[in-house]
Amino acid sequence: MIRVNIERTRSRRKIAAFAVTGHALYGKHGHDIVCAGVSAVTVGTVNAVEKLTGVSLPNEMRDGLLKVCIPEDTDEALSVQIQLLLESMVVMIESIEEAYGKYIAIKTTITEEGG
């Protein structure tokens, strides 16, 4: 199963980080549409943030894992753009979960600002 954890700040509910772990096991390796969809959405979002805002998102990526942190010291206008792209990612992942809930689970955790 793919597990997606969206970490939000307590006060403003901004996305502070997200992590995607596991494999869907919906289909054979290389032919798994759930894994492919989640990968396209999440990696595509990281690439879109970096290309459209110029902000590099610290991340760790390897087989079955993508962890991304959102820099806290980003200019407010850029932060708004980044959050819009990230919220769009969440909507897309939720759409995948609606169709393939047996293979993907989304969880939101709340964190304090700055930590």
Coordinates of C-alpha atoms in Angstrom, one line a residue:
M1 CA 0.0 0.0 0.0
I2 CA 1.1 3.6 -0.7
R3 CA 1.0 5.8 2.4
V4 CA 0.9 9.6 1.9
N5 CA 1.4 11.8 5.0
I6 CA 0.7 15.5 4.6
E7 CA 2.2 17.5 7.5
R8 CA 0.4 20.8 8.1
T9 CA 1.2 23.6 10.5
R10 CA -1.2 24.0 13.4
S11 CA -2.0 27.7 13.2
R12 CA -2.2 28.3 9.5
R13 CA -2.8 24.8 8.1
K14 CA 0.0 25.3 5.6
I15 CA 1.6 22.2 4.2
A16 CA 5.0 22.0 5.8
A17 CA 6.1 18.7 4.4
F18 CA 4.9 15.5 2.8
A19 CA 6.0 11.9 2.5
V20 CA 5.0 9.1 0.2
T21 CA 6.1 5.6 1.1
G22 CA 5.5 2.1 -0.1
H23 CA 4.1 0.5 -3.3
A24 CA 0.5 0.0 -4.3
L25 CA 0.9 -3.6 -5.6
Y26 CA -2.0 -2.9 -7.9
G27 CA -0.2 -4.4 -10.9
K28 CA 3.2 -5.8 -11.9
H29 CA 6.3 -3.7 -11.4
G30 CA 6.4 -1.3 -14.3
H31 CA 2.7 -1.7 -15.0
D32 CA 1.2 -0.4 -11.8
I33 CA -1.1 2.5 -12.7
V34 CA -1.6 3.5 -9.0
C35 CA 2.1 3.8 -8.4
A36 CA 2.6 5.6 -11.7
G37 CA -0.2 8.0 -11.0
V38 CA 1.0 8.9 -7.4
S39 CA 4.6 9.2 -8.7
A40 CA 3.6 11.5 -11.5
V41 CA 1.5 13.7 -9.3
T42 CA 4.0 14.0 -6.4
V43 CA 7.3 14.2 -8.4
G44 CA 5.5 16.5 -10.9
T45 CA 4.4 18.8 -8.1
V46 CA 8.0 19.0 -6.8
N47 CA 9.3 19.8 -10.3
A48 CA 6.5 22.3 -10.9
V49 CA 7.2 24.2 -7.6
E50 CA 10.9 24.4 -8.5
K51 CA 10.4 25.4 -12.1
L52 CA 7.5 27.9 -11.6
T53 CA 8.7 29.5 -8.3
G54 CA 12.5 29.0 -8.4
V55 CA 12.3 27.5 -4.9
S56 CA 14.2 24.3 -4.5
L57 CA 12.4 21.9 -2.2
P58 CA 14.7 19.8 0.1
N59 CA 13.8 16.2 -0.7
E60 CA 14.8 12.6 -0.3
M61 CA 13.9 10.2 -3.1
R62 CA 14.5 6.5 -3.6
D63 CA 12.6 3.4 -4.5
G64 CA 9.3 3.6 -2.6
L65 CA 10.0 6.8 -0.8
L66 CA 9.6 10.5 -1.5
K67 CA 10.0 13.0 1.4
V68 CA 9.7 16.7 0.8
C69 CA 10.1 19.7 3.2
I70 CA 8.8 23.1 2.4
P71 CA 11.3 25.9 3.3
E72 CA 9.9 28.1 6.1
D73 CA 11.9 31.2 5.1
T74 CA 10.3 31.6 1.7
D75 CA 9.0 35.1 0.7
E76 CA 5.2 35.3 1.3
A77 CA 4.2 35.7 -2.3
L78 CA 6.2 32.6 -3.3
S79 CA 4.8 30.8 -0.3
V80 CA 1.3 31.4 -1.5
Q81 CA 2.2 30.0 -5.0
I82 CA 3.9 27.0 -3.5
Q83 CA 0.9 26.2 -1.2
L84 CA -1.5 26.4 -4.2
L85 CA 0.6 23.9 -6.1
L86 CA 0.8 21.6 -3.0
E87 CA -2.9 21.8 -2.4
S88 CA -3.5 20.9 -6.0
M89 CA -1.3 17.8 -5.4
V90 CA -3.4 16.9 -2.4
V91 CA -6.6 17.1 -4.5
M92 CA -5.1 14.9 -7.2
I93 CA -3.9 12.3 -4.6
E94 CA -7.3 12.3 -3.0
S95 CA -8.9 11.6 -6.4
I96 CA -6.6 8.6 -6.8
E97 CA -7.5 7.5 -3.3
E98 CA -11.2 7.7 -4.1
A99 CA -10.8 5.4 -7.1
Y100 CA -8.1 3.0 -5.6
G101 CA -8.6 3.3 -1.8
K102 CA -7.5 -0.3 -1.3
Y103 CA -4.0 0.6 -2.6
I104 CA -3.4 4.1 -1.1
A105 CA -4.0 5.8 2.2
I106 CA -3.7 9.5 3.0
K107 CA -3.1 10.8 6.5
T108 CA -2.7 14.4 7.7
T109 CA -0.7 15.3 10.7
I110 CA -0.5 18.6 12.5
T111 CA 2.8 20.2 13.6
E112 CA 3.7 23.3 15.5
E113 CA 5.2 26.2 13.4
G114 CA 8.9 25.9 13.0
G115 CA 9.1 22.2 13.9

